[in-house]
Amino acid sequence: MRSRDQKSSKSTVGVIVMKLFLDTANVEEIRQAAAWGVIEGVTTNPSLAARENEEFSVILPRICDLVNGPISAEVIALDHEGMIAEARQLSKIHANVNIKIPITPEGMQAVKVLAKEGIKTNVTLVFSANQALLAARAGAGYVSPFIGRLDDIGHDGVALVEEIVTLFNIHGLATEVIAASIRHTAHVPQVALAGAHIATVPFKVLKQMFNHPLTESGIERFLADWEKAVKK
Ligand code: E4P
Protein backbone atom coordinates (compact mmCIF):
# COMPACT_ATOMS: atom_id res chain seq x y z
CA MET A 1 0.00 0.00 0.00
CA ARG A 2 1.44 3.38 -0.93
CA SER A 3 1.53 6.00 1.78
CA ARG A 4 1.56 8.99 -0.53
CA ASP A 5 -0.37 12.10 0.36
CA GLN A 6 -2.06 12.04 -3.03
CA LYS A 7 -4.78 14.57 -2.39
CA SER A 8 -3.62 16.25 -5.59
CA SER A 9 -2.96 13.30 -7.86
CA LYS A 10 -5.00 10.35 -6.65
CA SER A 11 -8.60 9.54 -7.36
CA THR A 12 -10.85 8.30 -4.55
CA VAL A 13 -9.95 4.70 -5.42
CA GLY A 14 -6.25 5.38 -4.91
CA VAL A 15 -5.24 5.41 -8.56
CA ILE A 16 -2.81 8.07 -9.76
CA VAL A 17 -4.55 10.55 -12.06
CA MET A 18 -1.80 12.40 -13.89
CA LYS A 19 -2.24 16.16 -13.94
CA LEU A 20 -1.07 18.56 -16.60
CA PHE A 21 0.91 21.65 -15.67
CA LEU A 22 1.99 24.31 -18.14
CA ASP A 23 5.74 24.88 -18.46
CA THR A 24 6.00 28.58 -19.23
CA ALA A 25 6.29 32.04 -17.71
CA ASN A 26 4.18 33.59 -20.48
CA VAL A 27 1.00 35.04 -19.00
CA GLU A 28 -0.94 34.94 -22.28
CA GLU A 29 -0.19 31.26 -22.79
CA ILE A 30 -1.24 30.55 -19.21
CA ARG A 31 -4.43 32.58 -19.68
CA GLN A 32 -5.39 30.56 -22.77
CA ALA A 33 -4.55 27.16 -21.33
CA ALA A 34 -6.37 27.96 -18.09
CA ALA A 35 -9.46 28.92 -20.11
CA TRP A 36 -9.39 25.52 -21.81
CA GLY A 37 -9.75 23.96 -18.36
CA VAL A 38 -6.99 21.42 -18.81
CA ILE A 39 -4.11 22.63 -16.64
CA GLU A 40 -3.86 22.50 -12.87
CA GLY A 41 -0.50 24.13 -12.23
CA VAL A 42 2.43 25.98 -13.78
CA THR A 43 6.19 25.48 -13.74
CA THR A 44 8.68 28.21 -14.57
CA ASN A 45 12.44 28.43 -14.60
CA PRO A 46 14.95 31.28 -15.03
CA SER A 47 15.32 30.63 -18.79
CA LEU A 48 11.55 30.81 -19.31
CA ALA A 49 11.27 33.95 -17.16
CA ALA A 50 14.11 35.61 -19.09
CA ARG A 51 12.12 35.29 -22.36
CA GLU A 52 9.43 37.62 -21.00
CA ASN A 53 9.53 41.41 -21.19
CA GLU A 54 8.52 42.01 -17.61
CA GLU A 55 10.18 41.34 -14.27
CA PHE A 56 9.41 37.92 -12.84
CA SER A 57 8.29 39.61 -9.61
CA VAL A 58 5.48 41.19 -11.66
CA ILE A 59 4.66 38.04 -13.65
CA LEU A 60 4.47 35.58 -10.75
CA PRO A 61 1.46 37.14 -8.96
CA ARG A 62 -0.38 37.27 -12.31
CA ILE A 63 0.26 33.57 -12.87
CA CYS A 64 -1.07 32.86 -9.38
CA ASP A 65 -4.25 34.80 -10.20
CA LEU A 66 -4.80 32.79 -13.40
CA VAL A 67 -4.24 29.27 -12.10
CA ASN A 68 -5.49 28.02 -8.76
CA GLY A 69 -2.90 25.30 -8.33
CA PRO A 70 0.79 24.74 -7.64
CA ILE A 71 3.09 27.33 -9.25
CA SER A 72 6.81 26.59 -9.29
CA ALA A 73 9.25 29.50 -9.05
CA GLU A 74 12.99 28.83 -9.08
CA VAL A 75 15.72 30.24 -6.88
CA ILE A 76 18.85 31.76 -8.41
CA ALA A 77 21.21 31.49 -5.42
CA LEU A 78 23.48 28.45 -5.24
CA ASP A 79 24.22 28.51 -1.49
CA HIS A 80 21.66 27.19 0.94
CA GLU A 81 21.30 30.44 2.87
CA GLY A 82 20.64 32.39 -0.32
CA MET A 83 18.19 29.75 -1.54
CA ILE A 84 16.30 29.79 1.76
CA ALA A 85 16.10 33.58 1.76
CA GLU A 86 14.78 33.63 -1.85
CA ALA A 87 12.35 30.81 -1.11
CA ARG A 88 10.89 32.64 1.88
CA GLN A 89 10.35 35.74 -0.24
CA LEU A 90 8.79 33.85 -3.17
CA SER A 91 6.51 31.84 -0.92
CA LYS A 92 5.08 35.06 0.53
CA ILE A 93 3.73 36.01 -2.91
CA HIS A 94 1.00 33.35 -2.86
CA ALA A 95 0.16 30.22 -0.88
CA ASN A 96 0.30 28.18 -4.14
CA VAL A 97 3.93 29.06 -4.87
CA ASN A 98 6.40 26.20 -4.47
CA ILE A 99 10.12 26.62 -4.76
CA LYS A 100 12.26 25.05 -7.43
CA ILE A 101 15.67 24.13 -6.12
CA PRO A 102 18.43 22.31 -8.03
CA ILE A 103 19.59 18.90 -6.82
CA THR A 104 22.85 19.84 -5.10
CA PRO A 105 24.07 19.32 -1.52
CA GLU A 106 23.39 23.03 -0.81
CA GLY A 107 19.99 22.67 -2.44
CA MET A 108 19.02 19.70 -0.28
CA GLN A 109 20.16 21.55 2.84
CA ALA A 110 17.73 24.29 1.84
CA VAL A 111 14.94 21.80 1.07
CA LYS A 112 15.27 20.27 4.54
CA VAL A 113 14.95 23.66 6.25
CA LEU A 114 12.08 24.77 3.99
CA ALA A 115 10.18 21.50 4.55
CA LYS A 116 10.31 22.12 8.30
CA GLU A 117 8.89 25.61 7.68
CA GLY A 118 6.06 24.14 5.57
CA ILE A 119 7.41 25.61 2.31
CA LYS A 120 6.93 23.09 -0.49
CA THR A 121 9.81 22.50 -2.91
CA ASN A 122 10.21 21.12 -6.41
CA VAL A 123 13.68 19.67 -6.83
CA THR A 124 14.79 20.36 -10.36
CA LEU A 125 17.43 19.27 -12.86
CA VAL A 126 16.97 15.63 -11.83
CA PHE A 127 18.64 13.18 -14.20
CA SER A 128 19.01 10.01 -12.10
CA ALA A 129 17.10 7.86 -9.61
CA ASN A 130 19.77 8.59 -7.00
CA GLN A 131 19.15 12.31 -7.30
CA ALA A 132 15.39 11.74 -6.97
CA LEU A 133 15.96 9.60 -3.87
CA LEU A 134 18.13 12.27 -2.25
CA ALA A 135 15.49 14.92 -2.97
CA ALA A 136 12.73 12.78 -1.47
CA ARG A 137 14.81 12.06 1.65
CA ALA A 138 15.46 15.78 2.11
CA GLY A 139 11.70 16.38 2.09
CA ALA A 140 10.96 17.64 -1.43
CA GLY A 141 7.29 17.94 -2.36
CA TYR A 142 8.09 17.28 -6.02
CA VAL A 143 10.99 16.03 -8.10
CA SER A 144 11.35 17.02 -11.73
CA PRO A 145 13.19 14.54 -13.96
CA PHE A 146 14.09 16.29 -17.24
CA ILE A 147 13.19 13.70 -19.82
CA GLY A 148 13.79 15.65 -23.04
CA ARG A 149 17.31 16.65 -22.03
CA LEU A 150 18.05 12.98 -21.28
CA ASP A 151 16.66 11.90 -24.66
CA ASP A 152 18.84 14.60 -26.25
CA ILE A 153 21.98 12.82 -25.04
CA GLY A 154 20.76 9.37 -26.10
CA HIS A 155 19.33 8.26 -22.73
CA ASP A 156 15.74 7.22 -22.03
CA GLY A 157 13.92 9.97 -20.11
CA VAL A 158 10.62 8.10 -19.83
CA ALA A 159 12.41 5.07 -18.37
CA LEU A 160 13.84 7.33 -15.66
CA VAL A 161 10.34 8.55 -14.74
CA GLU A 162 9.19 4.93 -14.44
CA GLU A 163 12.22 4.05 -12.31
CA ILE A 164 11.65 6.96 -9.91
CA VAL A 165 7.91 6.28 -9.56
CA THR A 166 8.59 2.60 -8.86
CA LEU A 167 11.28 3.45 -6.32
CA PHE A 168 9.05 5.95 -4.51
CA ASN A 169 6.15 3.51 -4.47
CA ILE A 170 8.19 0.62 -3.09
CA HIS A 171 9.56 2.80 -0.31
CA GLY A 172 6.39 4.76 0.45
CA LEU A 173 7.94 8.14 -0.40
CA ALA A 174 5.32 10.87 -0.65
CA THR A 175 7.25 13.07 -3.12
CA GLU A 176 5.36 13.55 -6.40
CA VAL A 177 7.06 13.09 -9.75
CA ILE A 178 6.75 15.88 -12.31
CA ALA A 179 7.84 14.73 -15.77
CA ALA A 180 9.58 17.84 -17.10
CA SER A 181 11.46 18.88 -20.25
CA ILE A 182 8.71 17.39 -22.37
CA ARG A 183 9.54 17.82 -26.04
CA HIS A 184 6.60 16.38 -27.98
CA THR A 185 3.08 15.02 -27.66
CA ALA A 186 4.15 11.36 -27.51
CA HIS A 187 5.99 12.07 -24.26
CA VAL A 188 2.72 12.86 -22.47
CA PRO A 189 0.98 9.46 -22.63
CA GLN A 190 4.39 7.82 -22.20
CA VAL A 191 5.01 9.51 -18.85
CA ALA A 192 1.38 8.91 -17.82
CA LEU A 193 1.90 5.18 -18.44
CA ALA A 194 5.20 5.40 -16.53
CA GLY A 195 3.19 6.61 -13.50
CA ALA A 196 4.15 10.29 -13.36
CA HIS A 197 1.89 12.30 -11.06
CA ILE A 198 2.25 15.39 -13.23
CA ALA A 199 3.48 16.20 -16.73
CA THR A 200 4.54 19.80 -17.22
CA VAL A 201 4.17 20.65 -20.89
CA PRO A 202 5.19 23.61 -23.05
CA PHE A 203 2.26 25.54 -24.55
CA LYS A 204 3.11 24.37 -28.08
CA VAL A 205 2.88 20.72 -27.01
CA LEU A 206 -0.36 21.34 -25.10
CA LYS A 207 -1.95 22.84 -28.23
CA GLN A 208 -0.71 19.95 -30.39
CA MET A 209 -2.33 17.46 -27.99
CA PHE A 210 -5.74 18.58 -29.31
CA ASN A 211 -4.88 17.75 -32.90
CA HIS A 212 -5.86 14.75 -34.96
CA PRO A 213 -6.56 14.82 -38.72
CA LEU A 214 -9.67 12.67 -38.24
CA THR A 215 -11.07 15.17 -35.72
CA GLU A 216 -10.57 18.03 -38.18
CA SER A 217 -12.02 16.14 -41.17
CA GLY A 218 -14.82 14.81 -38.96
CA ILE A 219 -15.87 18.34 -37.97
CA GLU A 220 -15.76 19.44 -41.61
CA ARG A 221 -17.93 16.49 -42.69
CA PHE A 222 -20.49 17.03 -39.91
CA LEU A 223 -20.80 20.69 -40.88
CA ALA A 224 -21.07 19.90 -44.61
CA ASP A 225 -23.78 17.28 -43.98
CA TRP A 226 -25.64 19.72 -41.73
CA GLU A 227 -25.49 22.45 -44.38
CA LYS A 228 -26.81 20.02 -47.03
CA ALA A 229 -29.70 18.98 -44.80
CA VAL A 230 -30.58 22.61 -44.00
CA LYS A 231 -30.66 23.49 -47.70
CA LYS A 232 -33.02 20.61 -48.60
C1 E4P B 1 10.46 22.13 -15.85
O1 E4P B 1 10.32 22.24 -14.68
C2 E4P B 1 11.59 22.71 -16.59
O2 E4P B 1 11.56 24.09 -16.35
C3 E4P B 1 11.48 22.50 -18.07
O3 E4P B 1 10.60 21.45 -18.35
C4 E4P B 1 12.80 22.35 -18.75
O4 E4P B 1 12.56 22.07 -20.11
P1 E4P B 1 13.66 22.22 -21.24
O5 E4P B 1 14.58 21.06 -21.15
O6 E4P B 1 12.85 22.20 -22.51
O7 E4P B 1 14.35 23.53 -21.01
Tab-separated table of C-alpha atoms and ligand atoms in Angstrom:
chain	number	residue	atom	x	y	z
A	1	MET	CA	0.000	0.000	0.000
A	2	ARG	CA	1.435	3.383	-0.927
A	3	SER	CA	1.535	5.998	1.784
A	4	ARG	CA	1.555	8.991	-0.532
A	5	ASP	CA	-0.369	12.097	0.355
A	6	GLN	CA	-2.059	12.044	-3.026
A	7	LYS	CA	-4.779	14.571	-2.392
A	8	SER	CA	-3.616	16.254	-5.590
A	9	SER	CA	-2.956	13.295	-7.863
A	10	LYS	CA	-4.996	10.348	-6.646
A	11	SER	CA	-8.596	9.541	-7.361
A	12	THR	CA	-10.850	8.299	-4.553
A	13	VAL	CA	-9.951	4.699	-5.415
A	14	GLY	CA	-6.246	5.382	-4.911
A	15	VAL	CA	-5.239	5.405	-8.562
A	16	ILE	CA	-2.814	8.070	-9.761
A	17	VAL	CA	-4.549	10.554	-12.060
A	18	MET	CA	-1.804	12.402	-13.893
A	19	LYS	CA	-2.241	16.155	-13.942
A	20	LEU	CA	-1.070	18.560	-16.604
A	21	PHE	CA	0.914	21.647	-15.674
A	22	LEU	CA	1.986	24.315	-18.140
A	23	ASP	CA	5.740	24.876	-18.461
A	24	THR	CA	5.995	28.575	-19.232
A	25	ALA	CA	6.287	32.037	-17.714
A	26	ASN	CA	4.176	33.589	-20.477
A	27	VAL	CA	0.999	35.036	-18.995
A	28	GLU	CA	-0.937	34.937	-22.282
A	29	GLU	CA	-0.185	31.258	-22.791
A	30	ILE	CA	-1.242	30.554	-19.210
A	31	ARG	CA	-4.434	32.578	-19.684
A	32	GLN	CA	-5.389	30.561	-22.775
A	33	ALA	CA	-4.549	27.156	-21.326
A	34	ALA	CA	-6.371	27.957	-18.087
A	35	ALA	CA	-9.459	28.925	-20.108
A	36	TRP	CA	-9.391	25.522	-21.809
A	37	GLY	CA	-9.749	23.963	-18.356
A	38	VAL	CA	-6.986	21.417	-18.812
A	39	ILE	CA	-4.114	22.633	-16.636
A	40	GLU	CA	-3.855	22.496	-12.875
A	41	GLY	CA	-0.501	24.128	-12.226
A	42	VAL	CA	2.432	25.982	-13.778
A	43	THR	CA	6.186	25.481	-13.740
A	44	THR	CA	8.676	28.211	-14.567
A	45	ASN	CA	12.442	28.433	-14.603
A	46	PRO	CA	14.952	31.282	-15.034
A	47	SER	CA	15.323	30.633	-18.790
A	48	LEU	CA	11.547	30.806	-19.311
A	49	ALA	CA	11.268	33.949	-17.163
A	50	ALA	CA	14.114	35.613	-19.087
A	51	ARG	CA	12.121	35.289	-22.358
A	52	GLU	CA	9.432	37.618	-21.001
A	53	ASN	CA	9.528	41.415	-21.186
A	54	GLU	CA	8.516	42.014	-17.606
A	55	GLU	CA	10.179	41.338	-14.274
A	56	PHE	CA	9.408	37.918	-12.841
A	57	SER	CA	8.295	39.609	-9.612
A	58	VAL	CA	5.483	41.190	-11.663
A	59	ILE	CA	4.663	38.036	-13.647
A	60	LEU	CA	4.467	35.584	-10.747
A	61	PRO	CA	1.462	37.143	-8.956
A	62	ARG	CA	-0.378	37.269	-12.309
A	63	ILE	CA	0.261	33.573	-12.865
A	64	CYS	CA	-1.075	32.863	-9.378
A	65	ASP	CA	-4.254	34.799	-10.202
A	66	LEU	CA	-4.796	32.790	-13.401
A	67	VAL	CA	-4.242	29.266	-12.096
A	68	ASN	CA	-5.488	28.020	-8.765
A	69	GLY	CA	-2.898	25.296	-8.328
A	70	PRO	CA	0.790	24.738	-7.641
A	71	ILE	CA	3.085	27.331	-9.253
A	72	SER	CA	6.814	26.591	-9.291
A	73	ALA	CA	9.252	29.503	-9.048
A	74	GLU	CA	12.989	28.828	-9.083
A	75	VAL	CA	15.720	30.241	-6.882
A	76	ILE	CA	18.852	31.761	-8.408
A	77	ALA	CA	21.209	31.492	-5.418
A	78	LEU	CA	23.477	28.451	-5.240
A	79	ASP	CA	24.215	28.509	-1.494
A	80	HIS	CA	21.657	27.187	0.941
A	81	GLU	CA	21.305	30.437	2.865
A	82	GLY	CA	20.642	32.388	-0.319
A	83	MET	CA	18.187	29.749	-1.540
A	84	ILE	CA	16.304	29.788	1.756
A	85	ALA	CA	16.097	33.585	1.759
A	86	GLU	CA	14.776	33.633	-1.851
A	87	ALA	CA	12.353	30.811	-1.110
A	88	ARG	CA	10.892	32.636	1.881
A	89	GLN	CA	10.345	35.743	-0.235
A	90	LEU	CA	8.795	33.848	-3.165
A	91	SER	CA	6.507	31.837	-0.922
A	92	LYS	CA	5.082	35.058	0.531
A	93	ILE	CA	3.729	36.008	-2.914
A	94	HIS	CA	0.996	33.351	-2.862
A	95	ALA	CA	0.156	30.220	-0.884
A	96	ASN	CA	0.302	28.179	-4.136
A	97	VAL	CA	3.933	29.059	-4.872
A	98	ASN	CA	6.399	26.202	-4.468
A	99	ILE	CA	10.122	26.622	-4.756
A	100	LYS	CA	12.265	25.050	-7.434
A	101	ILE	CA	15.674	24.130	-6.121
A	102	PRO	CA	18.431	22.307	-8.025
A	103	ILE	CA	19.595	18.900	-6.823
A	104	THR	CA	22.849	19.840	-5.098
A	105	PRO	CA	24.065	19.323	-1.519
A	106	GLU	CA	23.390	23.026	-0.813
A	107	GLY	CA	19.991	22.668	-2.442
A	108	MET	CA	19.015	19.704	-0.279
A	109	GLN	CA	20.163	21.552	2.838
A	110	ALA	CA	17.732	24.295	1.835
A	111	VAL	CA	14.937	21.800	1.066
A	112	LYS	CA	15.268	20.274	4.540
A	113	VAL	CA	14.950	23.661	6.253
A	114	LEU	CA	12.076	24.770	3.993
A	115	ALA	CA	10.176	21.503	4.550
A	116	LYS	CA	10.315	22.125	8.300
A	117	GLU	CA	8.887	25.607	7.681
A	118	GLY	CA	6.065	24.141	5.573
A	119	ILE	CA	7.413	25.607	2.311
A	120	LYS	CA	6.929	23.089	-0.493
A	121	THR	CA	9.806	22.495	-2.906
A	122	ASN	CA	10.212	21.121	-6.411
A	123	VAL	CA	13.684	19.667	-6.826
A	124	THR	CA	14.787	20.361	-10.355
A	125	LEU	CA	17.434	19.269	-12.861
A	126	VAL	CA	16.973	15.634	-11.828
A	127	PHE	CA	18.642	13.178	-14.204
A	128	SER	CA	19.010	10.014	-12.102
A	129	ALA	CA	17.102	7.859	-9.611
A	130	ASN	CA	19.768	8.586	-6.996
A	131	GLN	CA	19.148	12.314	-7.301
A	132	ALA	CA	15.393	11.743	-6.969
A	133	LEU	CA	15.956	9.600	-3.875
A	134	LEU	CA	18.133	12.271	-2.248
A	135	ALA	CA	15.492	14.917	-2.972
A	136	ALA	CA	12.729	12.785	-1.466
A	137	ARG	CA	14.807	12.063	1.654
A	138	ALA	CA	15.458	15.776	2.115
A	139	GLY	CA	11.695	16.382	2.090
A	140	ALA	CA	10.961	17.637	-1.430
A	141	GLY	CA	7.293	17.943	-2.364
A	142	TYR	CA	8.091	17.282	-6.025
A	143	VAL	CA	10.994	16.027	-8.098
A	144	SER	CA	11.349	17.019	-11.732
A	145	PRO	CA	13.190	14.541	-13.960
A	146	PHE	CA	14.090	16.291	-17.236
A	147	ILE	CA	13.188	13.698	-19.819
A	148	GLY	CA	13.793	15.655	-23.036
A	149	ARG	CA	17.309	16.647	-22.031
A	150	LEU	CA	18.054	12.980	-21.280
A	151	ASP	CA	16.659	11.902	-24.656
A	152	ASP	CA	18.844	14.603	-26.253
A	153	ILE	CA	21.978	12.818	-25.044
A	154	GLY	CA	20.759	9.374	-26.102
A	155	HIS	CA	19.327	8.258	-22.734
A	156	ASP	CA	15.741	7.216	-22.030
A	157	GLY	CA	13.921	9.967	-20.113
A	158	VAL	CA	10.620	8.104	-19.833
A	159	ALA	CA	12.410	5.069	-18.371
A	160	LEU	CA	13.839	7.330	-15.658
A	161	VAL	CA	10.342	8.545	-14.744
A	162	GLU	CA	9.188	4.929	-14.438
A	163	GLU	CA	12.220	4.047	-12.305
A	164	ILE	CA	11.652	6.963	-9.915
A	165	VAL	CA	7.910	6.280	-9.565
A	166	THR	CA	8.586	2.596	-8.863
A	167	LEU	CA	11.277	3.445	-6.321
A	168	PHE	CA	9.051	5.952	-4.511
A	169	ASN	CA	6.146	3.507	-4.472
A	170	ILE	CA	8.188	0.620	-3.091
A	171	HIS	CA	9.558	2.797	-0.308
A	172	GLY	CA	6.389	4.763	0.448
A	173	LEU	CA	7.940	8.139	-0.400
A	174	ALA	CA	5.323	10.874	-0.646
A	175	THR	CA	7.248	13.068	-3.119
A	176	GLU	CA	5.364	13.546	-6.398
A	177	VAL	CA	7.063	13.087	-9.752
A	178	ILE	CA	6.746	15.877	-12.314
A	179	ALA	CA	7.840	14.731	-15.771
A	180	ALA	CA	9.584	17.840	-17.104
A	181	SER	CA	11.464	18.885	-20.246
A	182	ILE	CA	8.711	17.388	-22.372
A	183	ARG	CA	9.542	17.815	-26.045
A	184	HIS	CA	6.600	16.381	-27.984
A	185	THR	CA	3.075	15.019	-27.659
A	186	ALA	CA	4.148	11.357	-27.511
A	187	HIS	CA	5.993	12.072	-24.262
A	188	VAL	CA	2.717	12.861	-22.472
A	189	PRO	CA	0.981	9.456	-22.634
A	190	GLN	CA	4.386	7.818	-22.200
A	191	VAL	CA	5.008	9.513	-18.850
A	192	ALA	CA	1.383	8.909	-17.820
A	193	LEU	CA	1.899	5.183	-18.436
A	194	ALA	CA	5.196	5.398	-16.529
A	195	GLY	CA	3.192	6.606	-13.502
A	196	ALA	CA	4.152	10.286	-13.361
A	197	HIS	CA	1.890	12.303	-11.064
A	198	ILE	CA	2.246	15.386	-13.230
A	199	ALA	CA	3.476	16.204	-16.725
A	200	THR	CA	4.540	19.804	-17.224
A	201	VAL	CA	4.169	20.647	-20.891
A	202	PRO	CA	5.187	23.608	-23.050
A	203	PHE	CA	2.262	25.544	-24.551
A	204	LYS	CA	3.112	24.365	-28.076
A	205	VAL	CA	2.879	20.717	-27.014
A	206	LEU	CA	-0.362	21.343	-25.102
A	207	LYS	CA	-1.954	22.839	-28.231
A	208	GLN	CA	-0.712	19.949	-30.386
A	209	MET	CA	-2.334	17.460	-27.989
A	210	PHE	CA	-5.740	18.580	-29.311
A	211	ASN	CA	-4.883	17.750	-32.901
A	212	HIS	CA	-5.861	14.746	-34.962
A	213	PRO	CA	-6.558	14.823	-38.717
A	214	LEU	CA	-9.672	12.668	-38.243
A	215	THR	CA	-11.070	15.172	-35.719
A	216	GLU	CA	-10.567	18.026	-38.182
A	217	SER	CA	-12.023	16.136	-41.173
A	218	GLY	CA	-14.817	14.814	-38.958
A	219	ILE	CA	-15.870	18.341	-37.967
A	220	GLU	CA	-15.760	19.441	-41.614
A	221	ARG	CA	-17.926	16.487	-42.691
A	222	PHE	CA	-20.490	17.025	-39.909
A	223	LEU	CA	-20.804	20.693	-40.878
A	224	ALA	CA	-21.066	19.901	-44.607
A	225	ASP	CA	-23.778	17.276	-43.977
A	226	TRP	CA	-25.642	19.725	-41.731
A	227	GLU	CA	-25.485	22.453	-44.383
A	228	LYS	CA	-26.813	20.019	-47.034
A	229	ALA	CA	-29.698	18.977	-44.803
A	230	VAL	CA	-30.576	22.606	-43.995
A	231	LYS	CA	-30.661	23.493	-47.696
A	232	LYS	CA	-33.022	20.613	-48.604
B	1	E4P	C1	10.458	22.131	-15.848
B	1	E4P	O1	10.319	22.241	-14.677
B	1	E4P	C2	11.593	22.711	-16.586
B	1	E4P	O2	11.562	24.086	-16.345
B	1	E4P	C3	11.479	22.503	-18.067
B	1	E4P	O3	10.602	21.448	-18.347
B	1	E4P	C4	12.797	22.354	-18.753
B	1	E4P	O4	12.556	22.071	-20.105
B	1	E4P	P1	13.656	22.224	-21.245
B	1	E4P	O5	14.583	21.058	-21.151
B	1	E4P	O6	12.854	22.195	-22.511
B	1	E4P	O7	14.346	23.526	-21.011
